[in-house]
PDB file of C-alpha atoms in Angstrom:
ATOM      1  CA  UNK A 226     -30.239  -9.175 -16.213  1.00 87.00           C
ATOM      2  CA  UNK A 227     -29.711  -5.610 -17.278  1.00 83.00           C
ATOM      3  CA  UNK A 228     -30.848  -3.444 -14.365  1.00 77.00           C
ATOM      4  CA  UNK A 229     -32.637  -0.629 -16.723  1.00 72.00           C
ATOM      5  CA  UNK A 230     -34.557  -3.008 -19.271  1.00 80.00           C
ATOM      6  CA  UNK A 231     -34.606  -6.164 -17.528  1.00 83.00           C
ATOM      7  CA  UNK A 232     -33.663  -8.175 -20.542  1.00 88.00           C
ATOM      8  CA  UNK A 233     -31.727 -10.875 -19.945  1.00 90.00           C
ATOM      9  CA  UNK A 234     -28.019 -10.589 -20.605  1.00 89.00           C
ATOM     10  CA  UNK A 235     -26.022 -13.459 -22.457  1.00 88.00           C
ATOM     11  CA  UNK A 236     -23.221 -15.065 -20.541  1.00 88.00           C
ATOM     12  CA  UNK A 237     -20.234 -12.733 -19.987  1.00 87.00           C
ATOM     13  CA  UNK A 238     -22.228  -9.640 -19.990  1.00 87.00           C
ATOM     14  CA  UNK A 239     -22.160  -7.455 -16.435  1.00 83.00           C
ATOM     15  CA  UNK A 240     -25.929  -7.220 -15.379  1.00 87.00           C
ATOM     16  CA  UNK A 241     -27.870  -7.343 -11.879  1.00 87.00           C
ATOM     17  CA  UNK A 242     -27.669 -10.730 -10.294  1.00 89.00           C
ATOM     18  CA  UNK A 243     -31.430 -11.980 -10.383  1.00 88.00           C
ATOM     19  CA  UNK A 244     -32.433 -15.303  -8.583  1.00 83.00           C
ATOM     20  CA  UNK A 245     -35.240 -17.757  -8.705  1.00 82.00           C
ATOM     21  CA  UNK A 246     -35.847 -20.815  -6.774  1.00 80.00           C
ATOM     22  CA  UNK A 247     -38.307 -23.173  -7.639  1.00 74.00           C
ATOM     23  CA  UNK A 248     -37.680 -26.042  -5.369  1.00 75.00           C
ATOM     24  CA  UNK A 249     -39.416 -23.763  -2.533  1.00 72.00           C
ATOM     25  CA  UNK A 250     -43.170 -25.303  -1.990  1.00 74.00           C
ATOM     26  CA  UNK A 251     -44.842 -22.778   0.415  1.00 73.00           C
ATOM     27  CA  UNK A 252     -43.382 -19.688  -1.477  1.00 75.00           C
ATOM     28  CA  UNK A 253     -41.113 -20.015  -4.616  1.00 74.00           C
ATOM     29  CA  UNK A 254     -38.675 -17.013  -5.073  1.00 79.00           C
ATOM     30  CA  UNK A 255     -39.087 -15.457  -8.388  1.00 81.00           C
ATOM     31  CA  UNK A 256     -36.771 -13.124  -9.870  1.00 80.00           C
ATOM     32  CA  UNK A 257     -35.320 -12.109  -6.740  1.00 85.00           C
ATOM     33  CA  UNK A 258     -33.477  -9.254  -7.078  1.00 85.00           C
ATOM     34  CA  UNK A 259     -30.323  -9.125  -5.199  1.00 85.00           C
ATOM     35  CA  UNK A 260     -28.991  -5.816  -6.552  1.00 83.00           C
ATOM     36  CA  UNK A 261     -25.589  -6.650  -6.604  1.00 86.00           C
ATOM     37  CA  UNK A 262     -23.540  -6.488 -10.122  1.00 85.00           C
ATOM     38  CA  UNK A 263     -21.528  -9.037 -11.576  1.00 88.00           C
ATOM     39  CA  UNK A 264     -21.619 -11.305 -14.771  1.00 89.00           C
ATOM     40  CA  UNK A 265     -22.279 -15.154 -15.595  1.00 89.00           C
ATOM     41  CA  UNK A 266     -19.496 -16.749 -16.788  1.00 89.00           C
ATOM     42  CA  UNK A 267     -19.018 -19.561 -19.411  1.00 84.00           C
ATOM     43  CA  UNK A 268     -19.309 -23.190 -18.303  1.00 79.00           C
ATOM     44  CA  UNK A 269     -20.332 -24.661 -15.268  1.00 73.00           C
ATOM     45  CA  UNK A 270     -18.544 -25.301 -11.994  1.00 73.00           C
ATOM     46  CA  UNK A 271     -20.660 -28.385 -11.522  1.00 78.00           C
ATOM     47  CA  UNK A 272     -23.249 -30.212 -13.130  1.00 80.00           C
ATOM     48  CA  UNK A 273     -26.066 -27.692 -12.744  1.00 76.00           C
ATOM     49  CA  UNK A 274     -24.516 -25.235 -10.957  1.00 80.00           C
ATOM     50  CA  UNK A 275     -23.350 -21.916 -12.558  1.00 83.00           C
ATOM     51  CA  UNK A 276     -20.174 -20.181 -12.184  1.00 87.00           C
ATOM     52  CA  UNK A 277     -20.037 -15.918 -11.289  1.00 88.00           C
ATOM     53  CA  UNK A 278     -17.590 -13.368 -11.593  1.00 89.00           C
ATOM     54  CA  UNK A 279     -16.714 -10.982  -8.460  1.00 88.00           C
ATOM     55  CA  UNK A 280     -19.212  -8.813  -7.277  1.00 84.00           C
ATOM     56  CA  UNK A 281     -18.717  -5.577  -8.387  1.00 78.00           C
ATOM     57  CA  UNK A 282     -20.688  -3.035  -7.306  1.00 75.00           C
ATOM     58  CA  UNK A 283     -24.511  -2.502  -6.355  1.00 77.00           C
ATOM     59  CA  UNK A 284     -27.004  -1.258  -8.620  1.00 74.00           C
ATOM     60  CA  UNK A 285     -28.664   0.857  -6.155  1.00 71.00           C
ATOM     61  CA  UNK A 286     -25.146   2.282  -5.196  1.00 75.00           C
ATOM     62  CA  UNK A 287     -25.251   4.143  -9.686  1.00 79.00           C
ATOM     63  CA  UNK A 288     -25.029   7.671  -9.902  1.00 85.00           C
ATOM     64  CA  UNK A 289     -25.756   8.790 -12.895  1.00 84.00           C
ATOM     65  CA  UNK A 290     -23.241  11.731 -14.337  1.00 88.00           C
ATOM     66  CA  UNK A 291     -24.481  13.761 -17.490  1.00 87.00           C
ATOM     67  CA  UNK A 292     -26.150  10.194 -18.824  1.00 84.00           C
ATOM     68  CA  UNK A 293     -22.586   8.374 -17.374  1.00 85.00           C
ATOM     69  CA  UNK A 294     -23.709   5.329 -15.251  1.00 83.00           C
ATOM     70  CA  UNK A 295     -21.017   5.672 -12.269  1.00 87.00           C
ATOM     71  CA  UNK A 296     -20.821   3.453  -9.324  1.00 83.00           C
ATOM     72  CA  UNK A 297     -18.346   5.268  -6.277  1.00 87.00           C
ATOM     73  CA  UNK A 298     -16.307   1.217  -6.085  1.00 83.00           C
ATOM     74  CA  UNK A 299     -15.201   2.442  -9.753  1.00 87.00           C
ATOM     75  CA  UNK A 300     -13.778   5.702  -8.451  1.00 92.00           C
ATOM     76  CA  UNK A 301     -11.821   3.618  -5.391  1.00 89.00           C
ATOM     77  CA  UNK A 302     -10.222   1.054  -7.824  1.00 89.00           C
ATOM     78  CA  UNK A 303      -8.778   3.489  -9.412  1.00 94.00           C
ATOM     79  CA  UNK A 304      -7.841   5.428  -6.560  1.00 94.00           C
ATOM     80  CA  UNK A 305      -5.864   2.396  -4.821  1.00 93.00           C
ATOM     81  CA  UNK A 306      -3.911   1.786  -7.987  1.00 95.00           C
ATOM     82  CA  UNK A 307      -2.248   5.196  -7.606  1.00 97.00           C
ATOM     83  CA  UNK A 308       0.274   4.599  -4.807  1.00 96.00           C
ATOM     84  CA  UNK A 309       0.444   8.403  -3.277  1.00 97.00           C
ATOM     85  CA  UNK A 310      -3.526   8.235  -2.484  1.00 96.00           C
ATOM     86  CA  UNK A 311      -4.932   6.712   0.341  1.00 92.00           C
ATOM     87  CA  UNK A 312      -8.237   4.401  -0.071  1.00 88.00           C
ATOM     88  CA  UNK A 313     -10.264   7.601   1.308  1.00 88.00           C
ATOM     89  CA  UNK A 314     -11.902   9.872  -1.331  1.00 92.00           C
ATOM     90  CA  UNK A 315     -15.707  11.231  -1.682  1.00 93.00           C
ATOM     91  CA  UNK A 316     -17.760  12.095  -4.554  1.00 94.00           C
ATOM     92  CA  UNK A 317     -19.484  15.334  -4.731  1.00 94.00           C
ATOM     93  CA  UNK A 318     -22.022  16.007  -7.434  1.00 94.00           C
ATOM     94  CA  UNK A 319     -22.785  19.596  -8.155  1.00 94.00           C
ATOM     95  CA  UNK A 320     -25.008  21.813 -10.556  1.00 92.00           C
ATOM     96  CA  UNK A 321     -23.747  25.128 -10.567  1.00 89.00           C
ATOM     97  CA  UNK A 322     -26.635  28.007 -10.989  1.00 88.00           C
ATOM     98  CA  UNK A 323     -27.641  28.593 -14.295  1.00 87.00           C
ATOM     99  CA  UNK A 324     -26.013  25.435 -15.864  1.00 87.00           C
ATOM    100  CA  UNK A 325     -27.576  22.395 -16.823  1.00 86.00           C
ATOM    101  CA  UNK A 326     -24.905  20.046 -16.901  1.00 90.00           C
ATOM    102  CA  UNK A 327     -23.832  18.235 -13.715  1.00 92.00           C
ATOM    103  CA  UNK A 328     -20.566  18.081 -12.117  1.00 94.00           C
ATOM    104  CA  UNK A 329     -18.288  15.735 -10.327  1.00 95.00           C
ATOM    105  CA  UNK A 330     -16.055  16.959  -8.039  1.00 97.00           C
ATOM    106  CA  UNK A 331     -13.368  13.880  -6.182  1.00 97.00           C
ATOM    107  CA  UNK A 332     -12.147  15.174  -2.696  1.00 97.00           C
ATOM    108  CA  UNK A 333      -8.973  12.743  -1.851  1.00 96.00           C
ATOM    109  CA  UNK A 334      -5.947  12.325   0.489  1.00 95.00           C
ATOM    110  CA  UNK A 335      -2.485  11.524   0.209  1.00 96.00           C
ATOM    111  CA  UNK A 336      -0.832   8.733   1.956  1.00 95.00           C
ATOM    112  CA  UNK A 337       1.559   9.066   4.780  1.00 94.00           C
ATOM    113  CA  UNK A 338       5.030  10.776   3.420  1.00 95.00           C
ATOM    114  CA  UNK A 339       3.879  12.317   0.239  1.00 96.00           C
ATOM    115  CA  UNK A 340       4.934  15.414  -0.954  1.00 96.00           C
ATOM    116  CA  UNK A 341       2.003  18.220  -1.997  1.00 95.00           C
ATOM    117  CA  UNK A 342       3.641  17.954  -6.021  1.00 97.00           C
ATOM    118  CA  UNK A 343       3.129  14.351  -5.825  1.00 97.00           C
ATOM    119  CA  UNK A 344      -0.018  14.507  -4.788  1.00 97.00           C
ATOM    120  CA  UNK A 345      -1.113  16.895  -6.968  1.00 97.00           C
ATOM    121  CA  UNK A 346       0.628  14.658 -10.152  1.00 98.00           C
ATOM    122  CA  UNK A 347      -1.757  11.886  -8.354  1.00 98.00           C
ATOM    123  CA  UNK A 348      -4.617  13.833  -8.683  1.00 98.00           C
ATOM    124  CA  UNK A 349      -3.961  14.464 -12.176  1.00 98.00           C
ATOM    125  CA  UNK A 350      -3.485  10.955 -12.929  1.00 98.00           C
ATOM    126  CA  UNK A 351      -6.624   9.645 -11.224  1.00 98.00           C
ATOM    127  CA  UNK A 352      -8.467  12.295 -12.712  1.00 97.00           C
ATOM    128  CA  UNK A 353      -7.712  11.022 -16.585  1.00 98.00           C
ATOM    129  CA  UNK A 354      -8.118   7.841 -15.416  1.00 97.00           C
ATOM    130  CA  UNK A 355     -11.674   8.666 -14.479  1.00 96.00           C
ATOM    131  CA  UNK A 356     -12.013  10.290 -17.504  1.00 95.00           C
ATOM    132  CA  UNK A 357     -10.472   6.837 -19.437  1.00 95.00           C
ATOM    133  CA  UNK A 358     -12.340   4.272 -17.594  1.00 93.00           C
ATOM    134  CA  UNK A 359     -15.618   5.785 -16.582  1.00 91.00           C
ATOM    135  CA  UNK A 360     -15.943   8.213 -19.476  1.00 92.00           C
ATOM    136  CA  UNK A 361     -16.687  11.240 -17.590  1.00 91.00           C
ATOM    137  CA  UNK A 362     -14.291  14.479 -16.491  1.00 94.00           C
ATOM    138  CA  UNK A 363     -14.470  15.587 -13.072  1.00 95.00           C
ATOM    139  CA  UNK A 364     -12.403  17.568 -11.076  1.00 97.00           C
ATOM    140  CA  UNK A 365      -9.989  15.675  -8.063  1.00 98.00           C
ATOM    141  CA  UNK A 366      -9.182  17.449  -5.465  1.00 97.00           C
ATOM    142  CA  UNK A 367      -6.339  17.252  -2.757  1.00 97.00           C
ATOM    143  CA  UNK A 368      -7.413  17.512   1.148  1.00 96.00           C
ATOM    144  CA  UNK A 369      -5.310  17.013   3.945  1.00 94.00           C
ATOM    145  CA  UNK A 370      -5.332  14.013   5.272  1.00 90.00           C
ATOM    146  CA  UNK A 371      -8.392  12.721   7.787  1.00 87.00           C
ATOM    147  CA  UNK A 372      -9.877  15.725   6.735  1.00 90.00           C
ATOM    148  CA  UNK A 373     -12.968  13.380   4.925  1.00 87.00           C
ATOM    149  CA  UNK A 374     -15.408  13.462   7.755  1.00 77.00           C
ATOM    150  CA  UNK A 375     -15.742   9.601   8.912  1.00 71.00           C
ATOM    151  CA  UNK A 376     -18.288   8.530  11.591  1.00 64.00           C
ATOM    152  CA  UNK A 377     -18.214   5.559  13.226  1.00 63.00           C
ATOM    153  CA  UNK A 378     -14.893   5.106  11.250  1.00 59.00           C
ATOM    154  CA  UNK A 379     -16.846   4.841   7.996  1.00 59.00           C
ATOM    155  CA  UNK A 380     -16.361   7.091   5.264  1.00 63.00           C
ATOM    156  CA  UNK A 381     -19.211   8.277   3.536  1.00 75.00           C
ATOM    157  CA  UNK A 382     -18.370   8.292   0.038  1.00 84.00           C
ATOM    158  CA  UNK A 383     -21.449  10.399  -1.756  1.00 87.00           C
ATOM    159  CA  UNK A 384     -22.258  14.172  -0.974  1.00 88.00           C
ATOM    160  CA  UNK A 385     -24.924  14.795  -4.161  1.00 88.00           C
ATOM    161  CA  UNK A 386     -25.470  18.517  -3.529  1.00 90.00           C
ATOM    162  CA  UNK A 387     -27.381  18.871  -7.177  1.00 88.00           C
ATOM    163  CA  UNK A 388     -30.811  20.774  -6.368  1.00 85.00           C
ATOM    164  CA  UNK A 389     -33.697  18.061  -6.659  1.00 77.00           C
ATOM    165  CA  UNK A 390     -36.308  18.357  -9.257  1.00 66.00           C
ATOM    166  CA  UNK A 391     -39.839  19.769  -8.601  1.00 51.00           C
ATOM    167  CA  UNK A 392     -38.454  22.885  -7.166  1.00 47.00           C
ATOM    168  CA  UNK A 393     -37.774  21.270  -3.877  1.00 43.00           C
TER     169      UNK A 393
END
């Protein structure tokens, strides 16, 4: 189903995975929402039994960039297919003072053996592909490598920094 409206999306179309279980006696789940993102797709794998595309992302996990739904797992698919950057990058959303329009700034690092020009022609190239595929400019940004704080060797990927409504 479609995560905003909750309509009901056709076959083929990428919505939030919703479940509901009838066959439960004490407590039948009804439109269970699982969060997760993926799409129906044509036919059956079995009699009575559905088939699903990959997961691909969490609804809970959407940013949303000057009215641009983004989800950070579209940022790192297009980071891995550029082979100078390594699968570490963070999103940082900004509002500068005085402007009203937010911005997206993508901190990443090089792989092992890359030269700084290559990187840099990396960032470039992820950066229209952002632009391509998401439909949103941004900035990307070279840092040296392991310098995206990890902690328990997970990477946070999200830094919003944008000043929260209500004067807080």
């Amino acid at each position: 189903m479609d995560p905003f409206t909750d309509e009901v999306l056709r076959d083929g179309e990428h919505g939030e995975l919703v479940f509901t279980s009838l066959t439960k006696e004490a407590l039948p789940i009804i439109r269970y929402r699982t969060h997760d993102l993926t799409r129906l797709l044509p036919g059956t794998a079995r009699p009575g039994m559905r088939r699903m595309g990959r997961i691909t992302g969490r609804s809970d996990d959407m940013i949303i960039l000057r009215g641009v739904n983004l989800f950070p797992t579209q940022v790192e698919e297009l980071a891995l297919r550029i082979p100078a950057l390594s699968p570490h990058f963070q999103l940082e959303l900004t509002r500068p003072e005085g402007q009203r329009m937010d911005q997206l700034n993508v901190k990443v690092e090089p792989r092992d053996g890359v030269s700084a020009e290559a990187a840099r022609d990396a960032a470039a190239t992820l950066r229209e592909q952002i632009k391509i595929h998401i439909g949103s400019s941004c900035t990307v940004t070279v840092v040296e490598q392991g310098s995206l704080v990890r902690s328990s060797g997970k990477l946070k990927r999200v830094y919003d920094l944008r000043p929260r409504s209500g004067g807080e």
